[in-house]
Coordinates of C-alpha atoms in Angstrom, one line a residue:
X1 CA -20.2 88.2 -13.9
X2 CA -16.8 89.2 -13.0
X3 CA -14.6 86.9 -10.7
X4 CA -13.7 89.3 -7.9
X5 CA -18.1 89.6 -8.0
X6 CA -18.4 85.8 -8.0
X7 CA -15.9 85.8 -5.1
X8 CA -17.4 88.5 -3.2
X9 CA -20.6 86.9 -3.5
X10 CA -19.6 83.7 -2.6
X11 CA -18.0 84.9 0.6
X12 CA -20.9 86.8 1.7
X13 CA -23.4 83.6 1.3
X14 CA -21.0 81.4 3.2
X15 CA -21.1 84.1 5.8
X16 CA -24.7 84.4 5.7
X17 CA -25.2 80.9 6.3
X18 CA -23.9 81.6 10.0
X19 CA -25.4 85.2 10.4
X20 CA -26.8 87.7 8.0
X21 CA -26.3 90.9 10.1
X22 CA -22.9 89.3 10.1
X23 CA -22.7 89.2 6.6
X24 CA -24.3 92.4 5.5
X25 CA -22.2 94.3 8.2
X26 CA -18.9 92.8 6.6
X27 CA -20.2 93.3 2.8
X28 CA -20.3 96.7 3.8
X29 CA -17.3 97.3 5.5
X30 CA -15.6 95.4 2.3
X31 CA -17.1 97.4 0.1
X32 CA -16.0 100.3 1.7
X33 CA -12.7 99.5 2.0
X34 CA -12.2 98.4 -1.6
X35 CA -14.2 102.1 -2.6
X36 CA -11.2 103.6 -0.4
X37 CA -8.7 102.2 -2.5
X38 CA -9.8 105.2 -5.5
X39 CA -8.7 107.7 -2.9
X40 CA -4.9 106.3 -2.9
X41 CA -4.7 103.0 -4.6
X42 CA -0.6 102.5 -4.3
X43 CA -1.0 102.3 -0.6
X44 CA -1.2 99.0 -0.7
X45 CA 2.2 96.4 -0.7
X46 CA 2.4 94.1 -3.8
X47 CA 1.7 90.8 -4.0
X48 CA 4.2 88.2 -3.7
X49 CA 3.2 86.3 -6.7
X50 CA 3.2 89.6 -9.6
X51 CA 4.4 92.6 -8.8
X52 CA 2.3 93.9 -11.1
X53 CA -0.8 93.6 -8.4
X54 CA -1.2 94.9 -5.2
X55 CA -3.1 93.0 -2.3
X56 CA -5.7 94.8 0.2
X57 CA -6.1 93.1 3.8
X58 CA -9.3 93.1 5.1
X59 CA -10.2 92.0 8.6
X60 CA -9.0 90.4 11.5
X61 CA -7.6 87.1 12.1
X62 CA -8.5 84.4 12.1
X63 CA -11.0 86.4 9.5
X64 CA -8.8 88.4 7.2
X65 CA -9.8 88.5 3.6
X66 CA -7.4 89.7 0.6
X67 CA -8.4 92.0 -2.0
X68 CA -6.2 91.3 -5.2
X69 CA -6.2 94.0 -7.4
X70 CA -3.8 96.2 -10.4
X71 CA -3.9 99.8 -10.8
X72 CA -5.1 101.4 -14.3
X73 CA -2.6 104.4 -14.1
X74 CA -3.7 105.5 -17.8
X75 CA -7.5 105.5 -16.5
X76 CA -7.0 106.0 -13.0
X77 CA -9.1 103.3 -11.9
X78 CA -8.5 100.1 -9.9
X79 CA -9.5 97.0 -11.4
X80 CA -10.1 94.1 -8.3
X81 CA -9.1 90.8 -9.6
X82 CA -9.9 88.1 -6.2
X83 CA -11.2 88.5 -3.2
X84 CA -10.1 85.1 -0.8
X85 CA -10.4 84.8 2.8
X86 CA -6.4 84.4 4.0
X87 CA -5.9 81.4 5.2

């Protein structure tokens, strides 16, 4: 299993733990959001570590989550790399 799939699923367990609608509601809205990045995937700022990867922010605080993530411009495809809560 990928990373970013690892992470994802790790998120939504700890989530779960408090509250599954909670959880299955914010998969989905992640999800989504990640899907949206196909549409236009430069939209997003890089990240301050490699300016090679962009960084998707998901949420609201205190419950913002970051979607790291590189653009395939030869395949057209995004490739997520980490999904992390922000704090």
């Amino acid at each position: 299993m990928r990373r970013a799939q690892r992470d994802l699923l790790n998120l939504y367990d700890w989530i779960c733990a408090d509250s599954s609608d909670t959880a299955l509601t914010w998969y989905r809205g992640l999800r989504d959001a990640i899907r949206s990045l196909r549409n236009d995937p430069n939209r997003c700022p890089m990240t301050p570590e490699d300016r090679h990867l962009k960084h998707l922010l998901y949420g609201n605080k205190p419950n913002v989550y970051r979607v790291v993530y590189r653009v395939l411009e030869k395949h057209k495809q995004v490739d997520v790399l980490h999904v992390r809560h922000g704090a």
